[in-house]
Coordinates of C-alpha atoms (C1' of nucleotides) in Angstrom, one line a residue:
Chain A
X639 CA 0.0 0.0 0.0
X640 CA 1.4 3.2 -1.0
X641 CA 2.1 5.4 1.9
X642 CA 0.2 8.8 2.3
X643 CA 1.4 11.9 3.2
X644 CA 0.3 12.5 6.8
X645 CA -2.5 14.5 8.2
X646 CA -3.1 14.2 11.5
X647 CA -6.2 15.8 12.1
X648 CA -8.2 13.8 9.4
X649 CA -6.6 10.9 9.6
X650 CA -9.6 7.9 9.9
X651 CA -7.4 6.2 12.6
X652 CA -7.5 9.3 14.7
X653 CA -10.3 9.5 14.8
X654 CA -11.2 6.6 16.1
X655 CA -8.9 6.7 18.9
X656 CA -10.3 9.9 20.0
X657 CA -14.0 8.6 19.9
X658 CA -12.6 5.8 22.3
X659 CA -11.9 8.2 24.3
X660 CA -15.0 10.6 24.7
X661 CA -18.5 8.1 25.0
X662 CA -20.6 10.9 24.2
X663 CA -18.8 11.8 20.7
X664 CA -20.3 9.4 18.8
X665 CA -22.7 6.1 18.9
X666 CA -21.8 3.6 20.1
X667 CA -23.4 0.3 19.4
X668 CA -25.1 -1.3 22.0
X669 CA -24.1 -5.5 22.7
X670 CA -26.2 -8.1 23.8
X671 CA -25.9 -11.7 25.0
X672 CA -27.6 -13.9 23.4
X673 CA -28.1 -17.5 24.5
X674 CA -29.3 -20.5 22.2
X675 CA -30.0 -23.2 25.2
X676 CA -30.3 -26.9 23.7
X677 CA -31.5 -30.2 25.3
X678 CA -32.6 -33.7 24.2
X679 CA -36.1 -33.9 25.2
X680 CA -38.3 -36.8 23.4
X681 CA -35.7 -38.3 20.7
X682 CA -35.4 -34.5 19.3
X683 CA -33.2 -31.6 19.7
X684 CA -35.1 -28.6 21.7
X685 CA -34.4 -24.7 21.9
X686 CA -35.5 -22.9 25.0
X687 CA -37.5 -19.8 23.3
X688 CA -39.2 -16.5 24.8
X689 CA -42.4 -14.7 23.5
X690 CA -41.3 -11.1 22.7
X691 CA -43.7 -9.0 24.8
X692 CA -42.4 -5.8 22.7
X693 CA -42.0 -4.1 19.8
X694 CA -40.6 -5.3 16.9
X695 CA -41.2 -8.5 16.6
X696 CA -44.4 -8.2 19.2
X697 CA -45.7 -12.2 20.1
X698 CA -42.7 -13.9 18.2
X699 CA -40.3 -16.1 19.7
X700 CA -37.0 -15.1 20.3
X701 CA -33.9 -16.3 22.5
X702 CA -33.1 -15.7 25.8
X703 CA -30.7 -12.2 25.7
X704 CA -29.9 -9.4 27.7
X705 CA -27.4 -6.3 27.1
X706 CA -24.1 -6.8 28.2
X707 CA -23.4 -4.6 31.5
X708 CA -20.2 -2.6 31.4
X709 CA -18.6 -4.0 34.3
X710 CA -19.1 -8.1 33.1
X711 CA -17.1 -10.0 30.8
X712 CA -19.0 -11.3 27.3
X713 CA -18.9 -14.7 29.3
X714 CA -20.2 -13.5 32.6
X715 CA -23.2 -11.9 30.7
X716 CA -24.4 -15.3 28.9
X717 CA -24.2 -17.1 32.3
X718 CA -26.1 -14.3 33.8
X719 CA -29.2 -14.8 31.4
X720 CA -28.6 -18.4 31.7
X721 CA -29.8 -17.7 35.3
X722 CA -32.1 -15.3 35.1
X723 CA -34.2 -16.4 31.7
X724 CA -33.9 -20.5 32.6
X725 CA -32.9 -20.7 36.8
X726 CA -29.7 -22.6 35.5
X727 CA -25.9 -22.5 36.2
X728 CA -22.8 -24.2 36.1
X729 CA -23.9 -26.0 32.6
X730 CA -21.9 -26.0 29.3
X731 CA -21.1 -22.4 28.2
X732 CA -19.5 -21.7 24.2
X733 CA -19.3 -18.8 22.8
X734 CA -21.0 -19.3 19.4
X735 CA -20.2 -16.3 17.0
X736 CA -21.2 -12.6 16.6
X737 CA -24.0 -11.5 14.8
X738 CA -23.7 -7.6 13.8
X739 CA -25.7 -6.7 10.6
X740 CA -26.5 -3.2 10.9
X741 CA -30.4 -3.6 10.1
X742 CA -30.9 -7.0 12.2
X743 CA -32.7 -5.2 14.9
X744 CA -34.9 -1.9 13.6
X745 CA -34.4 0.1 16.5
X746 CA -30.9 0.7 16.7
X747 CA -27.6 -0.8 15.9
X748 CA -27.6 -4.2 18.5
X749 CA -24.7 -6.7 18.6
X750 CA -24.7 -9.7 19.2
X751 CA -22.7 -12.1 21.0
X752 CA -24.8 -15.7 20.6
X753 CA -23.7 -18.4 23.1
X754 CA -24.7 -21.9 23.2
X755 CA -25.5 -23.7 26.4
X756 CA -26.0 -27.5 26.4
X757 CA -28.1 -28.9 29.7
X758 CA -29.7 -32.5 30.1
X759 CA -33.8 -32.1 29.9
X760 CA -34.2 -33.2 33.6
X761 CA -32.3 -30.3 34.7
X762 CA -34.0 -27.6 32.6
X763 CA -37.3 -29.1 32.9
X764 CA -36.7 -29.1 37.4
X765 CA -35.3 -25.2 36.7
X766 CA -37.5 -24.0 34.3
X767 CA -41.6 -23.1 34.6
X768 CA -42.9 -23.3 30.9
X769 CA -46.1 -21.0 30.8
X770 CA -47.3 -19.0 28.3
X771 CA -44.3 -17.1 26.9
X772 CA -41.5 -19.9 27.2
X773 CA -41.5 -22.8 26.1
X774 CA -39.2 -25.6 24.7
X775 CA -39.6 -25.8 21.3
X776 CA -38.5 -28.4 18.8
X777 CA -35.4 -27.5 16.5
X778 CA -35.7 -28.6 13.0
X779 CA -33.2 -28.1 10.5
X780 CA -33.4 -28.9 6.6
X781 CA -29.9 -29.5 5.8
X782 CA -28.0 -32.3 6.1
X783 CA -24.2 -32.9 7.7
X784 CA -22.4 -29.4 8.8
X785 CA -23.9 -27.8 5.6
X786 CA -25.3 -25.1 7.9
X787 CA -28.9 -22.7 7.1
X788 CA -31.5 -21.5 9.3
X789 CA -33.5 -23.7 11.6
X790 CA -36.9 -23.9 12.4
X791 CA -38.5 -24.3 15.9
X792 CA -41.7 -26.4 16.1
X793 CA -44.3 -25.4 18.2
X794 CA -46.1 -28.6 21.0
X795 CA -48.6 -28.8 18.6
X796 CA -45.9 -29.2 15.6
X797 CA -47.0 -25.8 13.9
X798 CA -44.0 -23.2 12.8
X799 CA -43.0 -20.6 15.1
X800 CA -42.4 -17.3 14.1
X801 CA -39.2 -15.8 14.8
X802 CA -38.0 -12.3 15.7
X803 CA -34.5 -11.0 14.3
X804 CA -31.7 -13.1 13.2
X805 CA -32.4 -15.8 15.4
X806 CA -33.1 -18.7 12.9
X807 CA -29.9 -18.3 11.9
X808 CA -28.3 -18.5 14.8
X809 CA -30.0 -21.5 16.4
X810 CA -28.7 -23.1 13.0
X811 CA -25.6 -22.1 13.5
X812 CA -25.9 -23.6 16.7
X813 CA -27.1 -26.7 15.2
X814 CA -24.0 -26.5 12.9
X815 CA -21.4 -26.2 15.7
X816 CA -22.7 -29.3 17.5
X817 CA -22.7 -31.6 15.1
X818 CA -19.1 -30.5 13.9
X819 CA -18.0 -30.7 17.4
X820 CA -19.3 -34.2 18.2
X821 CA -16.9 -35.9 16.4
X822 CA -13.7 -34.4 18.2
X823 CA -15.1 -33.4 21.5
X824 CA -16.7 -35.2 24.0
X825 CA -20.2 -32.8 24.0
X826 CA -22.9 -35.6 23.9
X827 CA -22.6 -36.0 28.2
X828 CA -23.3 -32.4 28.3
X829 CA -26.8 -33.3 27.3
X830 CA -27.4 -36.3 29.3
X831 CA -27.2 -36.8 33.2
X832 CA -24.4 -38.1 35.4
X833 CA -24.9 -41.2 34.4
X834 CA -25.8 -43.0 31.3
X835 CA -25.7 -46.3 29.1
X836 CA -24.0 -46.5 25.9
X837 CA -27.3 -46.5 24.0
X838 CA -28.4 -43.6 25.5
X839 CA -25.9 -41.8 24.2
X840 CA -26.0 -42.9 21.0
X841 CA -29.2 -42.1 20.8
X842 CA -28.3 -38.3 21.9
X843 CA -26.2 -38.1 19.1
X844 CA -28.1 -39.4 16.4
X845 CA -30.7 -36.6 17.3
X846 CA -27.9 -34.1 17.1
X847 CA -26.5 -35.0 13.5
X848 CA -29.8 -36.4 11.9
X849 CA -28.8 -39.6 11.1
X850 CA -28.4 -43.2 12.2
X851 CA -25.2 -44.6 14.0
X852 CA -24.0 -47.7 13.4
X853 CA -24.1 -49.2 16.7
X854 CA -21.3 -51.5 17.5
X855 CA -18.8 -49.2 15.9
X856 CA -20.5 -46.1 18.1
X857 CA -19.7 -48.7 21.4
X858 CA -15.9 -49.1 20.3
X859 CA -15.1 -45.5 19.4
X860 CA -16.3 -44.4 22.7
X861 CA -15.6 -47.2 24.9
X862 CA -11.9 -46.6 22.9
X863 CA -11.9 -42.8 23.5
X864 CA -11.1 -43.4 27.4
X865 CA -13.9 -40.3 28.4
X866 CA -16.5 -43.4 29.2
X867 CA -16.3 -44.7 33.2
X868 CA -18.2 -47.7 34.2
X869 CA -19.9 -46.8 37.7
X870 CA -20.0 -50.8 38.2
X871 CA -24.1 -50.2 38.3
X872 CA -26.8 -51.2 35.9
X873 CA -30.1 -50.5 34.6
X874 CA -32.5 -51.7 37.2
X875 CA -36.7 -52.7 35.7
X876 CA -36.2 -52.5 32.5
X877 CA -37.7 -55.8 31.1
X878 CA -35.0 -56.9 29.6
X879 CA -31.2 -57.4 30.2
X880 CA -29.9 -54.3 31.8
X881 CA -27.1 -52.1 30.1
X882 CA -24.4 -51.1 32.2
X883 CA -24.3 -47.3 33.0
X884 CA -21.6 -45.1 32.5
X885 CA -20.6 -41.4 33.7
X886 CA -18.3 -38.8 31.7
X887 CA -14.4 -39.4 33.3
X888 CA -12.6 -36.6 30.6
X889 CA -9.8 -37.5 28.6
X890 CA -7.4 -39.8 30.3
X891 CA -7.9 -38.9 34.1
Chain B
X625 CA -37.3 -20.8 38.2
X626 CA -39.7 -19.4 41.5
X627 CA -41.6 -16.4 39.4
X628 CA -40.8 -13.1 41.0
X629 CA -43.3 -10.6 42.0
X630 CA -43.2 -8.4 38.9
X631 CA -42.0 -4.8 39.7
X632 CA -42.4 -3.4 36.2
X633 CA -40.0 0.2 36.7
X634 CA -37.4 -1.9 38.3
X635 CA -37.4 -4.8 35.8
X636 CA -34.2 -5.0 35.1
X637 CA -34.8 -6.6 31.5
X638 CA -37.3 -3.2 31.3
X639 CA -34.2 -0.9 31.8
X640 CA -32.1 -2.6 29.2
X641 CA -35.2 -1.9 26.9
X642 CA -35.2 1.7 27.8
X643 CA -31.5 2.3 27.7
X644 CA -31.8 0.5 23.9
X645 CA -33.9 3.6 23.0
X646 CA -31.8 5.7 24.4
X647 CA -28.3 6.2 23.4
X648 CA -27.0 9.0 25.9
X649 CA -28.4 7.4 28.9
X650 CA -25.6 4.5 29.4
X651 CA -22.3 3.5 28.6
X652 CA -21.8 1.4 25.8
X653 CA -18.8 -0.5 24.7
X654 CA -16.5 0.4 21.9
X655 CA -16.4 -2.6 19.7
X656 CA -13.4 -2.6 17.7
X657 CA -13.0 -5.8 14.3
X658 CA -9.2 -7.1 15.1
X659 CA -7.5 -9.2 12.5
X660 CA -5.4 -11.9 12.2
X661 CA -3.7 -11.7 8.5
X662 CA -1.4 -15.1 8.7
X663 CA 0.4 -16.0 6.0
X664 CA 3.6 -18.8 5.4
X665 CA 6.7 -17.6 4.8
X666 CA 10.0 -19.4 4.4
X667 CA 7.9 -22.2 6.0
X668 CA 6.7 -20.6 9.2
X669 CA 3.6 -19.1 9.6
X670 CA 3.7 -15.4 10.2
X671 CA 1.3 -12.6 11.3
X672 CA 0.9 -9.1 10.0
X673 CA 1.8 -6.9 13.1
X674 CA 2.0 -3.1 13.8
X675 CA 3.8 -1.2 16.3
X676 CA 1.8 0.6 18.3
X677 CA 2.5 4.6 18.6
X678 CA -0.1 5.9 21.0
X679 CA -1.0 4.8 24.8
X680 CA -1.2 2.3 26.2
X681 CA 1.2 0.2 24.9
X682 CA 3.4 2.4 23.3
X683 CA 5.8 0.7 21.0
X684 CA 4.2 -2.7 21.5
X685 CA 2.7 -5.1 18.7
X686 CA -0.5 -5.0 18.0
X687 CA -2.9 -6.8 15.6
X688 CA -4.4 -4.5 12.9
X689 CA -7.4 -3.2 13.5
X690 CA -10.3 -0.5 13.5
X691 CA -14.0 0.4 15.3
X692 CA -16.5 -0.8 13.9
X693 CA -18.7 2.0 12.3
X694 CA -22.6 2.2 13.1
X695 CA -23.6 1.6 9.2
X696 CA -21.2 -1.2 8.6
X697 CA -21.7 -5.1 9.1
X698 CA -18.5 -6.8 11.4
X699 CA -17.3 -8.4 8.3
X700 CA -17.3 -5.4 6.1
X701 CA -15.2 -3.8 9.1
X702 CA -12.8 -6.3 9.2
X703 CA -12.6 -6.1 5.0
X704 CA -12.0 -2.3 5.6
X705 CA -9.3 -2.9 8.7
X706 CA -8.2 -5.5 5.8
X707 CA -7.7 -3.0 3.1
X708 CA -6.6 -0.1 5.5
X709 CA -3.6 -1.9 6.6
X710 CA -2.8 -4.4 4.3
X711 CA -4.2 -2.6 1.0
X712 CA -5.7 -6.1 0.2
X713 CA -8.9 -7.4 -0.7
X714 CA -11.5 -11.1 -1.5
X715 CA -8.9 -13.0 0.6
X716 CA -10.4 -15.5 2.9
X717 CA -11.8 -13.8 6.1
X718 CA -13.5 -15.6 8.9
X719 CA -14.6 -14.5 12.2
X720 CA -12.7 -15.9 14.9
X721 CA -14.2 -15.0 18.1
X722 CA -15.0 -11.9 20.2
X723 CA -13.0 -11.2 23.0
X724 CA -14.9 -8.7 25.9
X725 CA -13.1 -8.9 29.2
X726 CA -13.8 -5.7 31.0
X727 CA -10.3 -4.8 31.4
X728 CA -8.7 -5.9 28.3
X729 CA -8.0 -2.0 27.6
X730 CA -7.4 0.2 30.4
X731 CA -8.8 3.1 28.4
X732 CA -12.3 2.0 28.6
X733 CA -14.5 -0.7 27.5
X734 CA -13.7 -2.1 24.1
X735 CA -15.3 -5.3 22.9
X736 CA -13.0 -7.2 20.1
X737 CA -14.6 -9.0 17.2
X738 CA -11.5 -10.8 15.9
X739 CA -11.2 -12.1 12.5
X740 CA -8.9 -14.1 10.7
X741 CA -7.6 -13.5 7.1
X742 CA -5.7 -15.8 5.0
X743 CA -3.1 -14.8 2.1
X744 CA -0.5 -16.3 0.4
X745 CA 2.9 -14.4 1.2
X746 CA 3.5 -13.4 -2.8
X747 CA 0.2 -11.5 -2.8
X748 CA 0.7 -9.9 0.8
X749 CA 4.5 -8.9 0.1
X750 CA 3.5 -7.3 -3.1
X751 CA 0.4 -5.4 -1.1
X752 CA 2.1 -4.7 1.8
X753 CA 5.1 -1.8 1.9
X754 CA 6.8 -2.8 5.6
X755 CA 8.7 -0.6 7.4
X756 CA 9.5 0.3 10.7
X757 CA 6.1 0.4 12.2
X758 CA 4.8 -3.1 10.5
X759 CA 5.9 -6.7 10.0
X760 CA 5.5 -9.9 9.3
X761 CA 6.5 -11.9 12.6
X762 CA 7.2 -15.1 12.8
X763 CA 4.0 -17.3 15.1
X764 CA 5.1 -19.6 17.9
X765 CA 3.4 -21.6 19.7
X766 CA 4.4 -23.8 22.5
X767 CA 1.7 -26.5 22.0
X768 CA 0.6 -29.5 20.7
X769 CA -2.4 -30.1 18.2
X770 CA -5.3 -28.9 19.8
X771 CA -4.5 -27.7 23.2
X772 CA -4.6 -24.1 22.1
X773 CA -2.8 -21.4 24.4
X774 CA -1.3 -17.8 23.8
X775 CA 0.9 -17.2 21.2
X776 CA 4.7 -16.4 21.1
X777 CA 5.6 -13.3 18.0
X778 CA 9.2 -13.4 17.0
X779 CA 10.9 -10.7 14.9
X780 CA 13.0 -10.9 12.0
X781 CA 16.4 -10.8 14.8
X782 CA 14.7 -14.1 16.7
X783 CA 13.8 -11.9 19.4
X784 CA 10.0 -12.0 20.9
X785 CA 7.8 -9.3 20.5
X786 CA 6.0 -7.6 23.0
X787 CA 2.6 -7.6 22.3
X788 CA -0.2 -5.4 23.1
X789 CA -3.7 -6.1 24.8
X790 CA -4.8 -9.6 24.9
X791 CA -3.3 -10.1 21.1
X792 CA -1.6 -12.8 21.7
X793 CA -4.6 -15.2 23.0
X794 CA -6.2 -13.8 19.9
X795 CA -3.2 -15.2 17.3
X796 CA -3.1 -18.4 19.4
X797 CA -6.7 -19.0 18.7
X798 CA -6.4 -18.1 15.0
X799 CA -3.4 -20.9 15.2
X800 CA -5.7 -23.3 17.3
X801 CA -9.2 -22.4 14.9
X802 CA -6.5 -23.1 11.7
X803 CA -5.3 -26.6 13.0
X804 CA -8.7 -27.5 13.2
X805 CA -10.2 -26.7 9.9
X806 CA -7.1 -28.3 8.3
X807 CA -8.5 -31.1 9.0
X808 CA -11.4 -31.2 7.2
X809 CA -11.2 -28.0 4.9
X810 CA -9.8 -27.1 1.9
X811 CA -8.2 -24.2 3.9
X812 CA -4.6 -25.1 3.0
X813 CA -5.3 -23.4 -0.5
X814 CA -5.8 -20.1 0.8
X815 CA -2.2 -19.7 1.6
X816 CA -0.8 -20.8 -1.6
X817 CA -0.8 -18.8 -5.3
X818 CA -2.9 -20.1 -7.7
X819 CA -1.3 -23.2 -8.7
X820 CA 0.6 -24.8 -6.9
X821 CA 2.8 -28.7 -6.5
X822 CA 1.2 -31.3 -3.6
X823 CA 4.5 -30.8 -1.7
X824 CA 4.0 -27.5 -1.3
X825 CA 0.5 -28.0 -0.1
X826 CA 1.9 -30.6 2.5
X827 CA 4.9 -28.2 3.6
X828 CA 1.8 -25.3 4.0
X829 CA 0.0 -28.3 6.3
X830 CA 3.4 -29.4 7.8
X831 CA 3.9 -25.8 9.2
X832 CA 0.1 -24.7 10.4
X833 CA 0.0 -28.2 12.4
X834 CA 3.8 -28.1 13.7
X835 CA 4.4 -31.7 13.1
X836 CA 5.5 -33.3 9.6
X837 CA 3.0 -35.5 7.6
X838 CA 3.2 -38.6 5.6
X839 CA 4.0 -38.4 2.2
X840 CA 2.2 -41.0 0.6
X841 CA -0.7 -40.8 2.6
X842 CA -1.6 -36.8 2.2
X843 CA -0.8 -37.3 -1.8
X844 CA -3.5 -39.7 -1.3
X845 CA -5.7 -37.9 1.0
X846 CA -5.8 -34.7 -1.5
X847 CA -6.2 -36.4 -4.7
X848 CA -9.1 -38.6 -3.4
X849 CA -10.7 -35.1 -1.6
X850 CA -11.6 -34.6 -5.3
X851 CA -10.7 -30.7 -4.7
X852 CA -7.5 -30.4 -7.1
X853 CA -7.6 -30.0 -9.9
X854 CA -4.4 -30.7 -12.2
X855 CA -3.9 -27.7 -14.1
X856 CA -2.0 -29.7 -17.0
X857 CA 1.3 -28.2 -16.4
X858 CA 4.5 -28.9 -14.3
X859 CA 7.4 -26.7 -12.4
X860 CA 10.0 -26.4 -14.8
X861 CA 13.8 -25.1 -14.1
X862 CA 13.8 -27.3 -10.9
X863 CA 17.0 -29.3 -11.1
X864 CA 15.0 -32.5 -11.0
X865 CA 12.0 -34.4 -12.1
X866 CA 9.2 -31.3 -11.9
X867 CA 5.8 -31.6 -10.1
X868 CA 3.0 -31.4 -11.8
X869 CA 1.0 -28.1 -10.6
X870 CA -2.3 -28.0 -9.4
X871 CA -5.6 -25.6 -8.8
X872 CA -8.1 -25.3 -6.6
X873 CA -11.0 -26.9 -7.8
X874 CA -13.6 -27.0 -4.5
X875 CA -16.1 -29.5 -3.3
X876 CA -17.6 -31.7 -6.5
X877 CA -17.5 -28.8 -9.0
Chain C
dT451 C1' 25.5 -40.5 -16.4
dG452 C1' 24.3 -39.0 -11.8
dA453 C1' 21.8 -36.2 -8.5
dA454 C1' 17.5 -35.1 -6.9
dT455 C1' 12.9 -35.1 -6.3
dA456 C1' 8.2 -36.8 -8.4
dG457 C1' 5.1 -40.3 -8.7
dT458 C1' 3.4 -45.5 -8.5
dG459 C1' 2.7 -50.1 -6.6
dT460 C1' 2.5 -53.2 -2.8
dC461 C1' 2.4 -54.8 1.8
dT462 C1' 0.9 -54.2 6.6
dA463 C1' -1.5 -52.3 10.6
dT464 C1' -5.5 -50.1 12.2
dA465 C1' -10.4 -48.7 12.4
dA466 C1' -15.3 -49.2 10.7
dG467 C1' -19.3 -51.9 9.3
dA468 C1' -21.8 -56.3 9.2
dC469 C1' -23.4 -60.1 11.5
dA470 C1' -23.6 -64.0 14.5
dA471 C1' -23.4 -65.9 19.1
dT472 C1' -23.9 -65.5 23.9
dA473 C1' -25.4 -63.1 28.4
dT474 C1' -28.6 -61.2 31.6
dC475 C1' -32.6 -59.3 33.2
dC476 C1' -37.9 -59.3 34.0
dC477 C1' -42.1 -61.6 33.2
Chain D
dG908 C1' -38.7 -70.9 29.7
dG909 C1' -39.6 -66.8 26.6
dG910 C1' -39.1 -62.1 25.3
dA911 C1' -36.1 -58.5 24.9
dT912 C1' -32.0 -56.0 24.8
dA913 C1' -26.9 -55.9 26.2
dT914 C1' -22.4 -57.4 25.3
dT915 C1' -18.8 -60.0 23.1
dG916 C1' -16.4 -62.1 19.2
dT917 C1' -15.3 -62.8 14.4
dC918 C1' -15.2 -61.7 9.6
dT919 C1' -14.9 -58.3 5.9
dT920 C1' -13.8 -53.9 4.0
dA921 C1' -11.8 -49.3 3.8
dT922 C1' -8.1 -46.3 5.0
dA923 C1' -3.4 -44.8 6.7
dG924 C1' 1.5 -45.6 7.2
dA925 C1' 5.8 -47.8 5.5
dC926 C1' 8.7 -48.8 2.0
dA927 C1' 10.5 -50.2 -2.3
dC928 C1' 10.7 -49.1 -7.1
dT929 C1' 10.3 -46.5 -11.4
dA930 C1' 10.2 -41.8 -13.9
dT931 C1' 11.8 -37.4 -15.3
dT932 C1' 14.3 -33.3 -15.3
dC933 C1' 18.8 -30.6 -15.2
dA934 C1' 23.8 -30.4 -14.5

DNA sequence: TGAATAGTGTCTATAAGACAATATCCC
DNA sequence: GGGATATTGTCTTATAGACACTATTCA
């Protein structure tokens, strides 16, 4: 790049360091949180979602959110709506990616930071009350493998929701990110409790990517990955032979 | 969750509402779109860095970057930060991940949207006049495949750079984020001209994952991948039997 | 002709899929 | 004992690594 003569008084870079300076100088935009909270519930992937009471977007669905405070890290934010929009902590926490279009909210310029929290459905169901304006809604995506799109979220009584801002395509996204992470990354236990059997989990990921698993090669791979610790206890009433239960041990520890 | 009695002016979801409408009335972050330029370079992977001249961090290395204006999307901020400081433009860009600890600038609050951008060194040395206040510096990291961690910058004299802000989690994430897409990616393209031998695709692979590769089996891995395309022709003035040069040729096309 | 690297063919080890056989529980 | 699913073992197939061999260019 050719370099220009200097002038320091217009120069774009200047400028910009001076607005950092003085809040009032210019707008700012403002930054949310924004939380895409998945669980296994019934065979299928669910998204917690939250009727917009408000304008734009009044009676769609939208994600849990909240503006991120000056004093609390991007992280700290998402965990606080975690506990304020779903009574949950301590669960899987990921930074998803940053959604910043200038027109994806009408009101004003809004980032935001979309995190994805992972929770087994006995936990969200004990934390969370479901009512009129939350509920946990069935996430449906039409692509196949990591080819990534929108989702949609199906309603109890399996019609469309409708969905305010960007936020089909960030539950996609968050579709997208699982299913690339479950083959490197022990994520599946995230969305099961302490303890599981094998099929179990299988089953949690077969939900997650779309698709069947072959089911002796599923046992090896993760009974070979060393994450897998037998608790020495079984299935008890189950009608039929008992599979052995296992609990997440982390890689070789 | 126990529902609260609702106390509608001191909601605090109703006073993030109000302060959306209201730009004057709160602080809002700076968000700034950082980038990671990496390129390889006498086989080592290098960054595009520049030498800070204002506070904080005077004379420290920093990664290039710019705010991010109200009427422009993050990636069009990063394309601008691209073109501003490396005068180049349609390279591969990708958003990294967005870095908001309170206190990552003692100035005041700025939130990072960090990007990566990938260039073969022939395009950026021809873009890019360097000089005193920018480089290419070498990127070290101290880890093994995956693990992730900060990044080390060496100068041209072997000598670490001190870096500014929290820049050197951000290029030891773009390292980490690289590694992985490698994997299962045609990334490896983006960092090579045009056309280019299979060697020097596996030296570009060699370099990114720290750890040499086996010859037979990535010759087999790429052409199978279906995503090279043999362009026909073949090095020539090489001193020995020449390779025959390939292109880019993406998924199925 | 020789040096040097490109490219091919073959063998072996490892992991995945298919499938049969056996084990264990509840009724 | 019968129904049902868990678990183990074996065979087959696909893929990765190792290694030997041949090919092509320039000096």
């Amino acid at each position: 790049m050719p370099r220009q003569p200097p002038k320091p008084k217009t120069d774009p870079q200047e400028v910009d360091f001076l607005k950092a300076y003085d809040p009032a100088s210019f707008d700012r935009p403002s930054v949310t949180a924004d939380l895409v909270l998945l669980t296994v519930l019934e065979d299928a992937l669910h998204a917690l979602m939250i009727r917009r009471s408000e304008h734009p977007f009044l009676g769609a669905w939208s994600l849990p959110g909240g503006f991120v405070h000056m004093d609390e890290s991007l992280e700290v934010a998402a965990s606080r709506v975690l506990r304020e929009k779903a009574g949950l902590s301590r669960i899987f926490l990921e930074q998803l990616y940053t959604f910043g279009e200038p027109t994806r909210d009408p009101r004003t310029r809004i980032i935001s930071v979309a995190y994805m929290a992972l929770v087994d459905s006995d936990r969200l169901l004990k934390a969370q009350s479901h009512g009129h304006d939350v509920q946990l809604a069935r996430v449906d995506v039409s692509w196949a493998g990591e080819e990534g799109g929108p989702a949609k979220l199906i309603g109890p009584d399996g019609k469309k929701l409708s969905l305010a801002f960007d936020h089909a395509d960030i539950v996609g996204l968050a579709v997208k990110r699982l299913r690339g992470k479950l083959d490197y990354t022990p994520v599946g236990f995230q969305l099961l409790p302490a303890t599981f059997t094998l099929f179990q989990l299988q089953r949690v990921h077969e939900v997650i990517l779309g698709h069947p698993l072959n089911k002796d090669s599923f046992r090896r791979r993760m009974l070979a990955s060393g994450q897998l610790k037998p608790t020495g206890h079984a299935q008890e009433d189950v009608g039929h032979r008992p599979a052995g239960l296992y609990r997440f041990a982390g890689p070789s520890t």
